[in-house]
Short mmCIF file of C-alpha atoms in Angstrom, two decimals:
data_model
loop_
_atom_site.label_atom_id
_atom_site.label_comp_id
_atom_site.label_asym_id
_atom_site.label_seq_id
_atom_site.Cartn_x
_atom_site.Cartn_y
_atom_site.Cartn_z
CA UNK Z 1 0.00 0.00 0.00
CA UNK Z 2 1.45 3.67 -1.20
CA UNK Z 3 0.51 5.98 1.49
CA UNK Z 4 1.26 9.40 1.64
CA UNK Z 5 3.68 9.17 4.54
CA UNK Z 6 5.56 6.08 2.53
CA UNK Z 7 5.71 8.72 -0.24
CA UNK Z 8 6.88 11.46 2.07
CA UNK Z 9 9.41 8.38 2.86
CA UNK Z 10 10.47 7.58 -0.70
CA UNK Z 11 10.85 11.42 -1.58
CA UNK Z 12 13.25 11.61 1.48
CA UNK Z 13 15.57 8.75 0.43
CA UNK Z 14 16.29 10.11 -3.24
CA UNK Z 15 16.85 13.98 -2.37
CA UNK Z 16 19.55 15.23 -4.61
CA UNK Z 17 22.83 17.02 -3.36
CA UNK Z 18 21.97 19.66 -5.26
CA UNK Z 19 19.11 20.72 -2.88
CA UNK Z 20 21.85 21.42 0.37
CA UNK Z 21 22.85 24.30 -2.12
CA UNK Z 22 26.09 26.48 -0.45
CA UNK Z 23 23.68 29.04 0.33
CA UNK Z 24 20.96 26.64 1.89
CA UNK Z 25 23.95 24.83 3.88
CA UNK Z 26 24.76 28.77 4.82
CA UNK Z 27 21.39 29.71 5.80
CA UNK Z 28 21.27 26.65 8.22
CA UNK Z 29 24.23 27.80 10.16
CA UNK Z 30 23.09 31.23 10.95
CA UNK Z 31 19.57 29.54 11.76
CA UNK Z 32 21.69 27.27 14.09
CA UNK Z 33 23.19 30.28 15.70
CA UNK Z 34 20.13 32.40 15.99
CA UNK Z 35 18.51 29.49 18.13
CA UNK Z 36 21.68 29.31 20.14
CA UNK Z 37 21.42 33.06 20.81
CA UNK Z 38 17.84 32.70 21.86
CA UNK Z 39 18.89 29.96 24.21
CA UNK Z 40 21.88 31.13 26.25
CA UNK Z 41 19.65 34.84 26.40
CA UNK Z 42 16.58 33.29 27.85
CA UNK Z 43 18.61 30.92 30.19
CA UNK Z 44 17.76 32.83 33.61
CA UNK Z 45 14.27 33.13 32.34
CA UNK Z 46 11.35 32.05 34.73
CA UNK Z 47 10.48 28.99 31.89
CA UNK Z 48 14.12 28.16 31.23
CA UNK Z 49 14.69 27.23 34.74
CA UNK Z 50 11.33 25.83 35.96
CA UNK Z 51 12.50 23.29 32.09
CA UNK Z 52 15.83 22.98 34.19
CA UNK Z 53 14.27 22.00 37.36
CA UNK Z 54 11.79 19.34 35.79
CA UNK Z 55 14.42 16.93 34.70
CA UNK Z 56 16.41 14.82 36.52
CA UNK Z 57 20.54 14.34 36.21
CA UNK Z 58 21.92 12.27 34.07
CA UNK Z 59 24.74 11.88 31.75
CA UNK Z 60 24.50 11.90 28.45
CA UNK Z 61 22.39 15.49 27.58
CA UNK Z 62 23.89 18.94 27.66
CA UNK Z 63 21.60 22.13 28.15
CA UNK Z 64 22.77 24.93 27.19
CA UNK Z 65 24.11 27.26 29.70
CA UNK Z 66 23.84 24.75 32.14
CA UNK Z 67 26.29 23.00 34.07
CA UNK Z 68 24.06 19.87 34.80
CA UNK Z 69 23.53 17.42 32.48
CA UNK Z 70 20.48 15.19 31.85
CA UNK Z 71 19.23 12.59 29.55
CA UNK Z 72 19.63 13.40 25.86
CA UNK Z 73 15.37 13.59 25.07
CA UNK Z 74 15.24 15.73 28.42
CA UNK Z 75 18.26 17.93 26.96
CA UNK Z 76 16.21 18.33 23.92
CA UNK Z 77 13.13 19.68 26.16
CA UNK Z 78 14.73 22.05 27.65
CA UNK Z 79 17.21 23.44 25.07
CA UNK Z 80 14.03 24.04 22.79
CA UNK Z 81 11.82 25.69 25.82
CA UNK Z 82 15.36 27.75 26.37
CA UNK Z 83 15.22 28.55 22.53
CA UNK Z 84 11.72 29.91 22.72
CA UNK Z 85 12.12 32.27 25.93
CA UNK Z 86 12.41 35.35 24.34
CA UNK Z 87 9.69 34.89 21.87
CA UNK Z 88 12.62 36.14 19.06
CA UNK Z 89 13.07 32.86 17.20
CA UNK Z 90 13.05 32.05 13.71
CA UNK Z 91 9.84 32.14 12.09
CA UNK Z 92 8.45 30.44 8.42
CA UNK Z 93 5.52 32.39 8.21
CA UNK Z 94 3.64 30.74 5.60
CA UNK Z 95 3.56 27.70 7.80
CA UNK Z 96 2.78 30.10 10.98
CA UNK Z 97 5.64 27.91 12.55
CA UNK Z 98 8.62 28.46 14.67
CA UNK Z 99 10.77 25.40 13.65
CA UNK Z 100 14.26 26.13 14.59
CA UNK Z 101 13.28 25.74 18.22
CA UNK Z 102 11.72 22.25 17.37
CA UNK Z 103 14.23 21.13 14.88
CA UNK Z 104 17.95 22.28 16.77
CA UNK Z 105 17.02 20.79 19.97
CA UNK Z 106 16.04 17.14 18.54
CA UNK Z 107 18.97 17.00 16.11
CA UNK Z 108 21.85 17.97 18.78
CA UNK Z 109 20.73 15.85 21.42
CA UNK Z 110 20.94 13.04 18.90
CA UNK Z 111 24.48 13.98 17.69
CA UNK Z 112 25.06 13.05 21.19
CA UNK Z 113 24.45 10.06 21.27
CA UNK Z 114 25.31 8.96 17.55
CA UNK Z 115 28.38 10.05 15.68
CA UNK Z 116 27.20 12.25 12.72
CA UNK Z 117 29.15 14.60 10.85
CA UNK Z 118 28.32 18.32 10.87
CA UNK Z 119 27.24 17.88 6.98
CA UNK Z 120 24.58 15.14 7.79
CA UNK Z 121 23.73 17.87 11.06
CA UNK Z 122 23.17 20.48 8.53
CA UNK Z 123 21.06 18.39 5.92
CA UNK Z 124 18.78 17.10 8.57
CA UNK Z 125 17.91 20.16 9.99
CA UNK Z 126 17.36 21.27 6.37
CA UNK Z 127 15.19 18.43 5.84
CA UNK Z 128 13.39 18.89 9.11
CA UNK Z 129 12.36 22.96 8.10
CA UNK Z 130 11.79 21.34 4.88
CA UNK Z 131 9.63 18.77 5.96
CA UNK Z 132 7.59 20.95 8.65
CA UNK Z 133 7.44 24.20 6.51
CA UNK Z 134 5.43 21.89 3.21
CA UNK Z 135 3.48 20.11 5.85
CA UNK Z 136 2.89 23.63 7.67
CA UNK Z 137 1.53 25.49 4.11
CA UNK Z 138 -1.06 22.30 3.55
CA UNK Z 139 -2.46 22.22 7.12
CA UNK Z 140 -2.81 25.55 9.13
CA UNK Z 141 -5.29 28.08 8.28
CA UNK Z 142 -6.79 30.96 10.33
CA UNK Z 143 -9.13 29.03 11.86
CA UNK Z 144 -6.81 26.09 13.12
CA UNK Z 145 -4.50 28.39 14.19
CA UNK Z 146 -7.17 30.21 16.67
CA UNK Z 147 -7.31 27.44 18.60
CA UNK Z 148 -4.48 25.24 17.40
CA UNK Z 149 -0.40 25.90 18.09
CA UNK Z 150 0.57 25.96 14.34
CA UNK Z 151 4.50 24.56 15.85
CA UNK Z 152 2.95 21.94 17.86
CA UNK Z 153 1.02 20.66 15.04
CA UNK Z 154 3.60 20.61 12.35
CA UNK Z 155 7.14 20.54 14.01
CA UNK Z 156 7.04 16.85 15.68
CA UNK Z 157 6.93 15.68 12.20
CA UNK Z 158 9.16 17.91 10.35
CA UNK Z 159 12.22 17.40 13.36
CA UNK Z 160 11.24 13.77 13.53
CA UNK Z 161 11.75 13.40 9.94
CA UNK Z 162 15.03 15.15 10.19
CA UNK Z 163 16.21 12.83 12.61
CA UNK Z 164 15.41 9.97 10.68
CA UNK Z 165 16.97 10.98 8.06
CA UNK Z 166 20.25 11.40 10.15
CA UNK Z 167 19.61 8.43 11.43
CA UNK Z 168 19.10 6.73 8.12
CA UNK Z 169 16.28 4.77 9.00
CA UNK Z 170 14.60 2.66 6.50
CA UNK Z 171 11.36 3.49 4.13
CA UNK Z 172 9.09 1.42 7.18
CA UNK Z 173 11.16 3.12 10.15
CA UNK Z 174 10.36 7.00 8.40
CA UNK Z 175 6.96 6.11 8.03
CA UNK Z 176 6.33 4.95 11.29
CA UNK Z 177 8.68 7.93 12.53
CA UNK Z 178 5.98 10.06 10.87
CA UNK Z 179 2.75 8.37 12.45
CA UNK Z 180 4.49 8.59 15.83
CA UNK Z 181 5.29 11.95 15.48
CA UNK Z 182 2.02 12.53 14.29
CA UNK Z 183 0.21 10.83 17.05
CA UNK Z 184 2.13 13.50 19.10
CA UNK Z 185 0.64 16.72 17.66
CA UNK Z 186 0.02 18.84 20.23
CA UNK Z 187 -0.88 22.84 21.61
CA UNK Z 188 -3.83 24.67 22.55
CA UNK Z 189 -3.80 28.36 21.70
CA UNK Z 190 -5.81 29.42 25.24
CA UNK Z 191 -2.74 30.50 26.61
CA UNK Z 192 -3.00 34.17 24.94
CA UNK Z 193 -6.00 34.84 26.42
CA UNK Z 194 -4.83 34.14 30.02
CA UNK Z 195 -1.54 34.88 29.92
CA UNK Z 196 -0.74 31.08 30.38
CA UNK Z 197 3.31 30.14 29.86
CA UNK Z 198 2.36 26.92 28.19
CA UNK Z 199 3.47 28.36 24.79
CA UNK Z 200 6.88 28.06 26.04
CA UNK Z 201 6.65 24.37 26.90
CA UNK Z 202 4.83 24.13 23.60
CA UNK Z 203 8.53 23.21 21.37
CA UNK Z 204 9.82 21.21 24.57
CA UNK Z 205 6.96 18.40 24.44
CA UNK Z 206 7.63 18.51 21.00
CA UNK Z 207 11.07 18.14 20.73
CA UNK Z 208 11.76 15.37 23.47
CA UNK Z 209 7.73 13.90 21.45
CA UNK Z 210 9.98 13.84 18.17
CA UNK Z 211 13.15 12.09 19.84
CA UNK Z 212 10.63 9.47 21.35
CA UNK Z 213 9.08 8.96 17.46
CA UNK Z 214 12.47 8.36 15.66
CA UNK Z 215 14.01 6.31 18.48
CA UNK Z 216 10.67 4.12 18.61
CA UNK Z 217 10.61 3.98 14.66
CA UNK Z 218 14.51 3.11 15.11
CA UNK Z 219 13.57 -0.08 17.57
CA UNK Z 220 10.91 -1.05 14.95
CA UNK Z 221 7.57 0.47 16.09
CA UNK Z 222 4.76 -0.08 13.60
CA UNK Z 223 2.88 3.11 13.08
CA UNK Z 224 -0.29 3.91 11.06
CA UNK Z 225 1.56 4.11 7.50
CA UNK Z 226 -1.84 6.33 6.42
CA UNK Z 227 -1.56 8.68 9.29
CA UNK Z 228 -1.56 11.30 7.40
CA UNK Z 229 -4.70 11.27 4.76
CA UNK Z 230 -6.50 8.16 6.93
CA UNK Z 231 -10.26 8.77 7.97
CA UNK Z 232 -9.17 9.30 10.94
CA UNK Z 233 -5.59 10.48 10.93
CA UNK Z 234 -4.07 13.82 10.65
CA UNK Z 235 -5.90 16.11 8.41
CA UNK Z 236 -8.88 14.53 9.13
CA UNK Z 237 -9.27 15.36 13.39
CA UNK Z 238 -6.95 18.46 12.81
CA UNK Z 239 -8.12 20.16 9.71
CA UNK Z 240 -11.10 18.26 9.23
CA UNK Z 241 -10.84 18.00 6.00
CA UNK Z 242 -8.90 15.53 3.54
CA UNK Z 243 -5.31 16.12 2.66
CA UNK Z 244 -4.65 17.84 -0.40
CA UNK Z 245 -1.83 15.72 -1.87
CA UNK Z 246 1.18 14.68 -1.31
CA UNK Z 247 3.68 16.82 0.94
CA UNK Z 248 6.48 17.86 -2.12
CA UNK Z 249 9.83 18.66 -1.31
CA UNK Z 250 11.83 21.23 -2.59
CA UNK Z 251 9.26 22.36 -5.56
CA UNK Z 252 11.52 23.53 -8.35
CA UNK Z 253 14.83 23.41 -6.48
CA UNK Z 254 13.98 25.67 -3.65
CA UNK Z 255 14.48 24.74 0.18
CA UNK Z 256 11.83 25.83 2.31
CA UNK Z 257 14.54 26.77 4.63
CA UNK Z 258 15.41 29.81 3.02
CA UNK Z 259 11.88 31.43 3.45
CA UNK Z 260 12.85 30.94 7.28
CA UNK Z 261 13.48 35.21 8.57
CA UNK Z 262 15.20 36.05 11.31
CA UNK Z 263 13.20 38.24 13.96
CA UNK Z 264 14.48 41.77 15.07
CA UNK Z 265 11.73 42.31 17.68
CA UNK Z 266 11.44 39.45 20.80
CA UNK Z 267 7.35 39.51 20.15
CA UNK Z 268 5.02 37.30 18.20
CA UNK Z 269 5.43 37.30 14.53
CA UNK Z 270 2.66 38.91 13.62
CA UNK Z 271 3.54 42.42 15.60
CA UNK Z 272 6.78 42.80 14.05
CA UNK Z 273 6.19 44.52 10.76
CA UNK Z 274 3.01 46.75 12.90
CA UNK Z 275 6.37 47.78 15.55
CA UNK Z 276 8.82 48.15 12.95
CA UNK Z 277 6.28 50.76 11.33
CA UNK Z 278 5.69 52.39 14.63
CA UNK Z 279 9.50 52.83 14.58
CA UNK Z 280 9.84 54.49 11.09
CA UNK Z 281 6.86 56.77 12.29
CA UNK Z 282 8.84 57.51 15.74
CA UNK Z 283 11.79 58.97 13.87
CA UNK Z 284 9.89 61.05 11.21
CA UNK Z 285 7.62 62.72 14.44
CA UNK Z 286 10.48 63.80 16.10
CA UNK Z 287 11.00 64.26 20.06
CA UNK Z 288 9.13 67.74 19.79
CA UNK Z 289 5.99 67.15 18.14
CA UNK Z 290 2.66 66.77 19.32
CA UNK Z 291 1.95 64.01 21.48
CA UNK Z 292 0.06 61.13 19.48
CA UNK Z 293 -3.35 61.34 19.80
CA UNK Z 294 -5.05 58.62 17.65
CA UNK Z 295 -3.21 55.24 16.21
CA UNK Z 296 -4.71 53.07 13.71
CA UNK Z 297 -2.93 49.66 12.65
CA UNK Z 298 -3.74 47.88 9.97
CA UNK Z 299 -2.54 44.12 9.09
CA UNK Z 300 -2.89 40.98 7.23
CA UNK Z 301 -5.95 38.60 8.69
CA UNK Z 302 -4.12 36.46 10.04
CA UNK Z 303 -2.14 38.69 12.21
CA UNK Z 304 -5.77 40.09 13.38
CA UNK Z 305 -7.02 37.45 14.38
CA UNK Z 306 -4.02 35.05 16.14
CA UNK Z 307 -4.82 34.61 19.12
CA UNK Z 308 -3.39 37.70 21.57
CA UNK Z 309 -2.83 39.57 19.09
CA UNK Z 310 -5.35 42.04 19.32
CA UNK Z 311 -5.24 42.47 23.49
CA UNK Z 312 -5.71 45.61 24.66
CA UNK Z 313 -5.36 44.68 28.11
CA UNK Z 314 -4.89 44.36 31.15
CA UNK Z 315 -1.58 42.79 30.82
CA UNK Z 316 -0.83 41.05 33.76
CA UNK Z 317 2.59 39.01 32.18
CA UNK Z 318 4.89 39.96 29.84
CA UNK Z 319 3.98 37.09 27.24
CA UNK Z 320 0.45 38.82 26.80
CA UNK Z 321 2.19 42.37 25.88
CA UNK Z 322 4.71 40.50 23.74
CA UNK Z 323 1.52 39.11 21.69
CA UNK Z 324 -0.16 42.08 21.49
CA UNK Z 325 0.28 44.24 18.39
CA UNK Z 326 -1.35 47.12 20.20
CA UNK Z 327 0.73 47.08 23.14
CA UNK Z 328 3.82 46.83 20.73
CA UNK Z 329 3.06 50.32 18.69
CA UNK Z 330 2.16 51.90 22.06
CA UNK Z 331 5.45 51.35 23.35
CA UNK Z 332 7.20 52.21 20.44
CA UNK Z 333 5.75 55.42 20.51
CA UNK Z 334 6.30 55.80 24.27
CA UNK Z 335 9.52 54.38 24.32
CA UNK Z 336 11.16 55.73 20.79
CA UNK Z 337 12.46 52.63 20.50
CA UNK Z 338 11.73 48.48 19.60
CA UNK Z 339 13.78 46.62 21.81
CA UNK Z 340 12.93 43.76 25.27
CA UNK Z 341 13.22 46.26 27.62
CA UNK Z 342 10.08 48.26 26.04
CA UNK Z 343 8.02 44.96 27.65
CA UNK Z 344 9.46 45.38 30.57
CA UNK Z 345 7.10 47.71 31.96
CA UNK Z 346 3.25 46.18 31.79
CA UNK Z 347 2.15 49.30 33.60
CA UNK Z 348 3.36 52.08 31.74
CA UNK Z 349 0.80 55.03 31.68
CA UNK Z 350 1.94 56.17 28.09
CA UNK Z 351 2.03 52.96 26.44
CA UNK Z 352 -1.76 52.38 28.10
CA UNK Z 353 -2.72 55.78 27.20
CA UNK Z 354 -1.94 54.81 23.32
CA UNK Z 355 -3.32 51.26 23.62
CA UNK Z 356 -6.35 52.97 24.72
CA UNK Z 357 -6.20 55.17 21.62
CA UNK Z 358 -5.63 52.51 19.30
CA UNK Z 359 -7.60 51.21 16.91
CA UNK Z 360 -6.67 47.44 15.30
CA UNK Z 361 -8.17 46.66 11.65
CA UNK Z 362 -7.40 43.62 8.85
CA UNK Z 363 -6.77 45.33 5.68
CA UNK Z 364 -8.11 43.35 2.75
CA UNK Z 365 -4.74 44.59 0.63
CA UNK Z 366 -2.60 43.19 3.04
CA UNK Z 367 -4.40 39.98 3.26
CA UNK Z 368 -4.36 39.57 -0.10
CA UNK Z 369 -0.23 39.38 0.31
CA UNK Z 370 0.06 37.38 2.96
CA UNK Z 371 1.81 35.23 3.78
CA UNK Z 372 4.05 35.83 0.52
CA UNK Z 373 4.24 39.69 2.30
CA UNK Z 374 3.30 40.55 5.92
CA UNK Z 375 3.33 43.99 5.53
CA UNK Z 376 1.71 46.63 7.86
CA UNK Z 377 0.61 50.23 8.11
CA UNK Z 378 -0.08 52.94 10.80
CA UNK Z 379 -2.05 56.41 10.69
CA UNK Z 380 -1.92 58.51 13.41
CA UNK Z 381 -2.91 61.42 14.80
CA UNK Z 382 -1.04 63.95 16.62
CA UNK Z 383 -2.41 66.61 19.61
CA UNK Z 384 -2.11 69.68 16.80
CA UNK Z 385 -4.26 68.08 13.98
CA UNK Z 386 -1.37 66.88 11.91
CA UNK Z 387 -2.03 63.40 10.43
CA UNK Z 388 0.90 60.99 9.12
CA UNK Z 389 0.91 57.31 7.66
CA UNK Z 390 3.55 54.97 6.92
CA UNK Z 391 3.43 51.33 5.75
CA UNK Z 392 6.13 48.69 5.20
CA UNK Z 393 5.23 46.06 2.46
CA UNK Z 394 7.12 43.20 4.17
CA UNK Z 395 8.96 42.40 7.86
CA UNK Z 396 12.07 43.59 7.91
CA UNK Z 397 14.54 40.42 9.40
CA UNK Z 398 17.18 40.90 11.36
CA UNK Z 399 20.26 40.60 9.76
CA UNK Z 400 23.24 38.36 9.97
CA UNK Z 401 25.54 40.77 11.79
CA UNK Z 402 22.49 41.56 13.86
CA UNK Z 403 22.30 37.60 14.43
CA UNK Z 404 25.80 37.34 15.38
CA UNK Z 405 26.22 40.17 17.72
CA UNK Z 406 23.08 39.12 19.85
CA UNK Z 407 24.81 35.50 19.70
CA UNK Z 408 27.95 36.95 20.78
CA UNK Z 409 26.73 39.19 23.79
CA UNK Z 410 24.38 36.46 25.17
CA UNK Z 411 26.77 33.59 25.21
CA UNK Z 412 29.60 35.88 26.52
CA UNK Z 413 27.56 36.64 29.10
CA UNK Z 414 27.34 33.05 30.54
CA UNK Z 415 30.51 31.34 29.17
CA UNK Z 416 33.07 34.14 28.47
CA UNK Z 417 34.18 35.39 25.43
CA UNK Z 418 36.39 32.80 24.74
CA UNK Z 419 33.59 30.64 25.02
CA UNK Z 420 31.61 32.07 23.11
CA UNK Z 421 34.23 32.73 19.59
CA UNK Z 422 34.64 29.02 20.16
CA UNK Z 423 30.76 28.23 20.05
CA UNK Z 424 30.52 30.21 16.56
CA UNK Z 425 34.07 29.48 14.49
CA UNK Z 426 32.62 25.81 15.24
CA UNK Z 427 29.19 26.52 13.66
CA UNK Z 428 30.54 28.92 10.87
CA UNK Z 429 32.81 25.80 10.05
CA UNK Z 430 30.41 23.09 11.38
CA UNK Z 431 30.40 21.57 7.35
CA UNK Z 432 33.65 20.41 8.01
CA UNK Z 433 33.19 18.93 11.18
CA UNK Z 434 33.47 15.08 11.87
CA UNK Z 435 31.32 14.87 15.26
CA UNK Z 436 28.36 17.20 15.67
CA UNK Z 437 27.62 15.95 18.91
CA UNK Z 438 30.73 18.23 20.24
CA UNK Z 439 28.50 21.75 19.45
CA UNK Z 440 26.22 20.99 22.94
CA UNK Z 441 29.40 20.40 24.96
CA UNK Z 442 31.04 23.60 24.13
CA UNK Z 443 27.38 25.12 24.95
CA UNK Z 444 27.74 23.80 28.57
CA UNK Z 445 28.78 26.33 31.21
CA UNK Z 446 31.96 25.32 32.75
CA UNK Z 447 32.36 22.38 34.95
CA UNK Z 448 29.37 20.06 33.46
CA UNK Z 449 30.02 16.46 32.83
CA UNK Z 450 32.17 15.66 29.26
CA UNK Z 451 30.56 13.82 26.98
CA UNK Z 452 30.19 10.25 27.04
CA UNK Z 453 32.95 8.53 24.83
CA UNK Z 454 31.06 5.58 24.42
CA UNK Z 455 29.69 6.41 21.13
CA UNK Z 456 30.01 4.59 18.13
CA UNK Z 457 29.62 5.33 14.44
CA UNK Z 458 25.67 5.17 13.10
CA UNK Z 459 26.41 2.82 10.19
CA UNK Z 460 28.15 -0.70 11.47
CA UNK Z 461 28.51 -1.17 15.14
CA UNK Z 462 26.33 -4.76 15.24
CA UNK Z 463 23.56 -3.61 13.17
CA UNK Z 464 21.85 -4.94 10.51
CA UNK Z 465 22.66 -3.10 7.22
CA UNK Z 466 19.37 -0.69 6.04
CA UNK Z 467 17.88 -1.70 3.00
CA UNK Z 468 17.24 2.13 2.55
CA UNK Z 469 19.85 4.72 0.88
CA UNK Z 470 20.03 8.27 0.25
CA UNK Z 471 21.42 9.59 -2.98
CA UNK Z 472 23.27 12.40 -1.43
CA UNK Z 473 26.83 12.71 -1.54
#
């Protein structure tokens, strides 16, 4: 029986090298580094350490930042709730997914225990983005995603196929990677609404859900080989609806992976481009004008109505203001400036006085863009009648040497400055590298456990030889 997850399968074992272009293989690494950023910034974070303090020791699993050590699939959990602290990681918006903090956690607490090259790291993860952003653009629509975590949804099976593809599991162990991972599918969007921190759990379960999918597949698990399209499988209880074909891979050459932006702002997606606007608008007002008086925002659909995204208070957590695109261009305009520390301050009577003269509105022109274009645009008022608008078609990512300084200063901060130059030269030359599995190690503050040098190759080492190949070189 050909199944759409056997496809999926098939389609995974005869990728060409050509797809893991130089500039794909490139975009990976600064992906890689971004999440690492994210991670050793959010480390003293309330959610970092309450992941910290849920898992036991162990050997085996570094955390970044951390001088304990833990189980590899615990590792995983909290290196991607780490990853996700800020709210600043990578985003695929046409998917409405944050993989990177899925994909990174699952893949380098399996170079821990396997010996993979930094290559086969790189391809993974660019199969995993791959994988989860195709999957991402069939499934999640407006109305899943009001009630539905887009990354809970999608990433299990995007990272889990990206580990077994490190792994090089067979057509049958993919598959059933696939239906476990799918069985896994997880996150309820009720946490904007109450100000709930189980968003940032939300990549954890499904990180250490994905290592649990590909090490089961690896042991020979059977899973539902039509998870996917079955009458009662994926698309079916998610979107309730059937599956619209098969998931294709890199359509005409191009690697999802590169659609992947980097975020300047640590908020929700969908209040970047509304921020960035307020900024532009900031700097053509001046310090000496009239104060605001009136604010109207307008946006794709979809940024409208995500969940949290059109709060207007009261903001009792930080997490809530983050999500709120109101609450975003208010503080802009109070603060002059789009940074974390404008967040900082739930109660500030300027930012609430703007909120309160605020008015949030889905512009059909900018839905009609999205998610090709999330653009934005903000008229306002000022206190002497004058009346000014600016728009930006598209967000405006943050940029590699943006990437790498916040990289630099948040590492340096925990490990030194030695440290941290050691953390990127090995990612900038991580293609070259014989053992992955070294990157979480250097991550470790000083004085955790080394790594277990009990590892042995994947390929050989007693088992059976896999009947399934990929035609990479």
């Amino acid at each position: 029986m050909t199944t759409r997850s056997m496809e999926l399968a098939d389609a995974l074992a005869n990728l060409a090298s050509p797809v893991f272009s130089p500039a794909v293989v490139t975009k990976a690494k600064l992906c890689l580094l971004d999440f690492l950023g994210c991670a050793f910034e959010a480390s003293a974070l309330e959610p970092s350490q309450q992941a910290v303090a849920a898992v036991a020791a162990a050997p085996g699993g570094h955390m970044i930042g951390e001088r304990a050590t833990t189980t590899p699939a615990d590792a995983a959990f909290v290196n991607a709730v780490k990853g996700h602290g800020l709210v600043r990681e990578d985003m695929h918006a046409a998917s409405v997914c944050h993989h990177g903090v899925v994909v990174w956690p699952l893949l380098l607490a399996l170079a821990e225990t396997e010996t993979v090259s930094g290559m086969d790291l790189i391809r993974s993860a660019v199969v995993a983005y791959e994988v989860g952003g195709r999957l991402g653009r069939m499934l999640i629509d407006p109305a899943m995603s009001s009630l539905f975590r887009p990354t809970g949804l999608v990433a299990p099976i995007g990272s889990a196929c990206g580990g077994a593809w490190m792994l090089k599991l067979d057509r049958q162990q993919v598959a059933a990677a696939i239906a476990l991972a799918a069985n896994t599918a997880s996150g309820l969007n009720q946490w904007p609404h109450s100000g709930g921190s189980d968003m940032f759990f939300h990549p954890g379960f499904a990180a250490r859900n994905a290592w649990m999918a590909v090490r089961l597949a690896d042991a020979g698990a059977f899973g539902s080989p039509d998870i996917l399209e079955g009458r009662s499988g994926y698309f079916a209880a998610l979107a309730r609806r059937p599956m619209p074909g098969p998931i294709e891979l890199f359509p005409d050459g191009e690697a999802d992976i590169l659609n992947v932006y980097h975020k300047a702002a640590p908020a929700c997606n969908f209040a970047q481009t509304a921020c960035q606007t307020a900024l532009k608008l900031v700097e053509i007002i001046g310090s000496d004008a009239a104060p605001v008086e009136r604010i109207r925002i307008s946006v794709p659909a979809a940024a409208a109505a995500y969940p949290g995204c059109d709060r207007t208070g009261p903001f009792d957590r930080a997490l809530q203001a983050k999500m709120s695109i109101p609450f975003g261009v208010g503080a802009v305009f109070a603060h002059g400036r789009l940074s974390e520390d404008i967040y900082s301050d739930l109660a500030h009577a300027e930012t609430l006085r703007l909120i309160g003269a605020s008015e949030l509105v889905a512009s059909p022109d900018l839905t009609a863009l999205f998610p090709g274009h999330q653009g934005a645009a903000i008229d306002v008022t000022l206190g002497d009648g004058r009346q000014l608008s600016m728009g930006l078609p598209d967000v405006v990512p943050a940029t590699e040497a943006e990437v790498r300084e916040r990289f630099r200063s948040a590492a340096a901060a925990i490990l030194g400055v030695a440290a941290a130059e050691a953390i990127e030269e090995f990612v900038d030359r991580l293609d070259t590298r014989k053992d992955a599995g070294r990157l979480l190690s250097l991550c470790a503050a000083k004085g955790a456990a080394k790594r277990q040098a009990t590892r042995a190759p994947r390929q050989g080492a007693g088992k059976a030889s896999r009947p399934w190949s990929r035609q990479v070189s």
